[in-house]
GROMACS .gro file of C-alpha atoms in nm:
model
  200
    1MET     CA    1 -13.315 -17.049   1.315
    2THR     CA    2 -12.970 -16.908   1.379
    3VAL     CA    3 -12.731 -17.004   1.642
    4GLN     CA    4 -12.780 -16.780   1.945
    5LYS     CA    5 -12.548 -16.714   2.240
    6GLN     CA    6 -12.690 -16.870   2.553
    7GLN     CA    7 -12.726 -16.602   2.819
    8THR     CA    8 -12.661 -16.815   3.141
    9LYS     CA    9 -12.467 -16.554   3.341
   10ARG     CA   10 -12.498 -16.195   3.440
   11PRO     CA   11 -12.331 -15.953   3.215
   12LEU     CA   12 -11.986 -15.847   3.322
   13ARG     CA   13 -11.882 -15.488   3.388
   14ALA     CA   14 -11.692 -15.339   3.097
   15ASP     CA   15 -11.357 -15.336   3.277
   16THR     CA   16 -11.410 -15.690   3.411
   17GLU     CA   17 -11.500 -15.802   3.056
   18ARG     CA   18 -11.194 -15.655   2.921
   19THR     CA   19 -10.973 -15.828   3.190
   20VAL     CA   20 -11.138 -16.160   3.123
   21ARG     CA   21 -11.092 -16.130   2.745
   22ALA     CA   22 -10.732 -16.040   2.791
   23ILE     CA   23 -10.688 -16.350   3.007
   24LEU     CA   24 -10.861 -16.576   2.758
   25GLU     CA   25 -10.673 -16.441   2.456
   26ALA     CA   26 -10.341 -16.476   2.646
   27ALA     CA   27 -10.437 -16.832   2.756
   28GLU     CA   28 -10.520 -16.922   2.391
   29ARG     CA   29 -10.181 -16.802   2.269
   30VAL     CA   30  -9.975 -16.954   2.542
   31LEU     CA   31 -10.168 -17.291   2.552
   32ALA     CA   32 -10.151 -17.326   2.173
   33ALA     CA   33  -9.772 -17.332   2.218
   34ASN     CA   34  -9.752 -17.508   2.557
   35PRO     CA   35 -10.065 -17.699   2.667
   36ALA     CA   36  -9.904 -17.758   3.003
   37ALA     CA   37  -9.859 -17.386   3.082
   38THR     CA   38  -9.931 -17.290   3.447
   39MET     CA   39 -10.172 -17.025   3.565
   40GLU     CA   40  -9.879 -16.803   3.664
   41GLN     CA   41  -9.754 -16.822   3.301
   42LEU     CA   42 -10.099 -16.732   3.168
   43ALA     CA   43 -10.122 -16.441   3.418
   44GLN     CA   44  -9.784 -16.316   3.291
   45ALA     CA   45  -9.885 -16.341   2.935
   46ALA     CA   46 -10.210 -16.143   3.010
   47GLY     CA   47 -10.023 -15.880   3.198
   48VAL     CA   48 -10.218 -15.928   3.518
   49ALA     CA   49 -10.138 -16.075   3.863
   50ARG     CA   50 -10.186 -16.434   3.928
   51THR     CA   51 -10.449 -16.339   4.193
   52THR     CA   52 -10.650 -16.166   3.934
   53VAL     CA   53 -10.665 -16.480   3.726
   54HIS     CA   54 -10.770 -16.685   4.032
   55ARG     CA   55 -11.024 -16.427   4.122
   56ARG     CA   56 -11.185 -16.482   3.785
   57PHE     CA   57 -11.125 -16.850   3.748
   58ALA     CA   58 -11.096 -17.057   4.064
   59THR     CA   59 -10.909 -17.338   3.897
   60ARG     CA   60 -10.709 -17.400   3.572
   61GLU     CA   61 -10.993 -17.635   3.460
   62ALA     CA   62 -11.247 -17.347   3.513
   63LEU     CA   63 -11.032 -17.115   3.289
   64LEU     CA   64 -11.008 -17.398   3.027
   65ASP     CA   65 -11.390 -17.440   3.035
   66GLU     CA   66 -11.448 -17.070   2.985
   67LEU     CA   67 -11.191 -17.062   2.707
   68THR     CA   68 -11.377 -17.348   2.533
   69GLY     CA   69 -11.715 -17.178   2.579
   70TRP     CA   70 -11.571 -16.841   2.454
   71ALA     CA   71 -11.429 -17.004   2.143
   72ALA     CA   72 -11.757 -17.187   2.079
   73ARG     CA   73 -11.948 -16.857   2.097
   74GLN     CA   74 -11.703 -16.690   1.853
   75PHE     CA   75 -11.757 -16.996   1.617
   76ALA     CA   76 -12.144 -16.943   1.637
   77GLY     CA   77 -12.106 -16.576   1.581
   78ALA     CA   78 -11.885 -16.638   1.279
   79VAL     CA   79 -12.137 -16.868   1.119
   80ASP     CA   80 -12.439 -16.627   1.197
   81ALA     CA   81 -12.250 -16.326   1.050
   82ALA     CA   82 -12.237 -16.514   0.714
   83ARG     CA   83 -12.632 -16.519   0.707
   84PRO     CA   84 -12.632 -16.893   0.612
   85ASP     CA   85 -13.008 -16.905   0.593
   86ALA     CA   86 -13.060 -16.588   0.392
   87ALA     CA   87 -12.761 -16.510   0.171
   88PRO     CA   88 -12.734 -16.676  -0.167
   89PRO     CA   89 -12.599 -17.020  -0.107
   90LEU     CA   90 -12.258 -16.982  -0.279
   91VAL     CA   91 -12.204 -16.648  -0.107
   92ALA     CA   92 -12.300 -16.788   0.227
   93LEU     CA   93 -12.084 -17.096   0.182
   94TYR     CA   94 -11.783 -16.882   0.100
   95GLN     CA   95 -11.836 -16.640   0.376
   96VAL     CA   96 -11.907 -16.913   0.646
   97THR     CA   97 -11.587 -17.082   0.542
   98ALA     CA   98 -11.381 -16.765   0.561
   99ASN     CA   99 -11.526 -16.669   0.897
  100VAL     CA  100 -11.486 -17.006   1.050
  101LEU     CA  101 -11.122 -17.034   0.930
  102ARG     CA  102 -11.046 -16.717   1.109
  103VAL     CA  103 -11.200 -16.845   1.439
  104LYS     CA  104 -11.025 -17.180   1.410
  105THR     CA  105 -10.690 -17.006   1.334
  106ASP     CA  106 -10.723 -16.754   1.617
  107TRP     CA  107 -10.867 -17.005   1.874
  108SER     CA  108 -10.696 -17.325   1.761
  109PHE     CA  109 -10.627 -17.462   2.119
  110ALA     CA  110 -10.983 -17.395   2.236
  111MET     CA  111 -11.151 -17.521   1.921
  112ASN     CA  112 -10.961 -17.846   1.926
  113ARG     CA  113 -11.063 -17.935   2.282
  114PRO     CA  114 -11.332 -18.216   2.323
  115VAL     CA  115 -11.670 -18.072   2.407
  116GLY     CA  116 -11.888 -18.380   2.476
  117ASP     CA  117 -12.054 -18.404   2.815
  118THR     CA  118 -11.785 -18.199   2.988
  119HIS     CA  119 -11.906 -17.875   2.825
  120PRO     CA  120 -12.285 -17.881   2.744
  121GLU     CA  121 -12.293 -17.516   2.613
  122ALA     CA  122 -12.013 -17.576   2.361
  123ALA     CA  123 -12.161 -17.920   2.263
  124ARG     CA  124 -12.506 -17.747   2.204
  125ILE     CA  125 -12.350 -17.469   1.993
  126HIS     CA  126 -12.150 -17.723   1.780
  127ALA     CA  127 -12.472 -17.923   1.730
  128GLU     CA  128 -12.659 -17.611   1.615
  129VAL     CA  129 -12.372 -17.521   1.374
  130ARG     CA  130 -12.392 -17.871   1.228
  131ALA     CA  131 -12.765 -17.823   1.166
  132THR     CA  132 -12.703 -17.490   1.015
  133CYS     CA  133 -12.446 -17.639   0.780
  134VAL     CA  134 -12.689 -17.910   0.671
  135ARG     CA  135 -12.948 -17.649   0.594
  136LEU     CA  136 -12.696 -17.446   0.393
  137PHE     CA  137 -12.591 -17.758   0.199
  138ARG     CA  138 -12.950 -17.839   0.131
  139ARG     CA  139 -13.003 -17.487  -0.006
  140ALA     CA  140 -12.688 -17.531  -0.219
  141GLN     CA  141 -12.815 -17.858  -0.353
  142GLU     CA  142 -13.159 -17.703  -0.436
  143ALA     CA  143 -12.970 -17.416  -0.616
  144GLY     CA  144 -12.786 -17.676  -0.838
  145LEU     CA  145 -12.442 -17.614  -0.665
  146LEU     CA  146 -12.424 -17.974  -0.538
  147ARG     CA  147 -12.549 -18.288  -0.721
  148PRO     CA  148 -12.906 -18.390  -0.642
  149ASP     CA  149 -12.797 -18.749  -0.554
  150ILE     CA  150 -12.513 -18.637  -0.319
  151ASP     CA  151 -12.510 -18.763   0.040
  152LEU     CA  152 -12.534 -18.435   0.241
  153ASP     CA  153 -12.399 -18.583   0.567
  154TRP     CA  154 -12.088 -18.716   0.379
  155THR     CA  155 -12.052 -18.381   0.211
  156ARG     CA  156 -12.056 -18.203   0.546
  157ARG     CA  157 -11.797 -18.432   0.680
  158VAL     CA  158 -11.566 -18.382   0.376
  159TYR     CA  159 -11.617 -17.993   0.415
  160TYR     CA  160 -11.528 -18.011   0.772
  161ALA     CA  161 -11.205 -18.207   0.687
  162LEU     CA  162 -11.124 -17.950   0.428
  163ILE     CA  163 -11.160 -17.670   0.678
  164HIS     CA  164 -10.957 -17.860   0.929
  165GLU     CA  165 -10.665 -17.879   0.689
  166ALA     CA  166 -10.703 -17.519   0.578
  167ALA     CA  167 -10.700 -17.403   0.937
  168LYS     CA  168 -10.376 -17.580   0.995
  169GLU     CA  169 -10.223 -17.396   0.689
  170GLY     CA  170 -10.383 -17.076   0.815
  171ALA     CA  171 -10.210 -17.119   1.153
  172GLY     CA  172  -9.883 -17.076   0.950
  173GLY     CA  173  -9.990 -16.741   0.829
  174GLY     CA  174 -10.218 -16.836   0.534
  175ASP     CA  175 -10.480 -16.586   0.420
  176ALA     CA  176 -10.828 -16.685   0.535
  177ASP     CA  177 -11.001 -16.558   0.214
  178ALA     CA  178 -10.768 -16.741  -0.014
  179LEU     CA  179 -10.794 -17.051   0.192
  180ALA     CA  180 -11.173 -17.028   0.198
  181THR     CA  181 -11.172 -17.002  -0.186
  182ARG     CA  182 -10.957 -17.316  -0.220
  183VAL     CA  183 -11.186 -17.509   0.033
  184VAL     CA  184 -11.506 -17.415  -0.158
  185ASP     CA  185 -11.350 -17.475  -0.493
  186THR     CA  186 -11.233 -17.823  -0.387
  187LEU     CA  187 -11.577 -17.905  -0.229
  188LEU     CA  188 -11.771 -17.790  -0.543
  189ARG     CA  189 -11.532 -17.903  -0.817
  190GLY     CA  190 -11.313 -18.163  -0.666
  191THR     CA  191 -10.963 -18.237  -0.792
  192GLY     CA  192 -11.040 -18.466  -1.085
  193VAL     CA  193 -11.048 -18.379  -1.462
  194PRO     CA  194 -11.401 -18.350  -1.588
  195GLY     CA  195 -11.504 -18.676  -1.750
  196GLY     CA  196 -11.197 -18.840  -1.604
  197LEU     CA  197 -11.383 -19.164  -1.507
  198ALA     CA  198 -11.519 -19.200  -1.853
  199GLY     CA  199 -11.168 -19.225  -1.992
  200ALA     CA  200 -11.045 -19.468  -1.732
   0.00000   0.00000   0.00000
């Protein structure tokens, strides 16, 4: 089962959707640089009146909640686009990594916000992505890419840590494809010399 976007709201009109997206993209840019930015500053960055922002989002917290949900949906879409349950495991692992790095780089502020009980939709999406990741790692293990005795939960957490570090580098202008290659290579081959322990 792939991660699906939860349809909890009526679809927005095209012009309204463009305005909301412009506000959210501007909010991400501004808040990534200044988390204390005001609604007025966000409106200015989006090129709309402050009243327009308040018409779409009653409070600053409402805007942040929508930003968090938006980023989570981009995250889910990035994972789904890599066909993690159907593509060959190595191809899927690389593509998931590259896609996720792009989202984490473009939406760094929103992706780093806590999503526990305060945002059930984002928490659900992240839980589904974790489950998808475990399935992909299990497929990789069955294909011989991962050792048969490896702890898959530990491997997933190491993978997440590698992506986190690569995303920080990507925020400085690093190429997502090159970073994805580095992450996957480090995950599958490590950094030690083959047979290194035997010679210790």
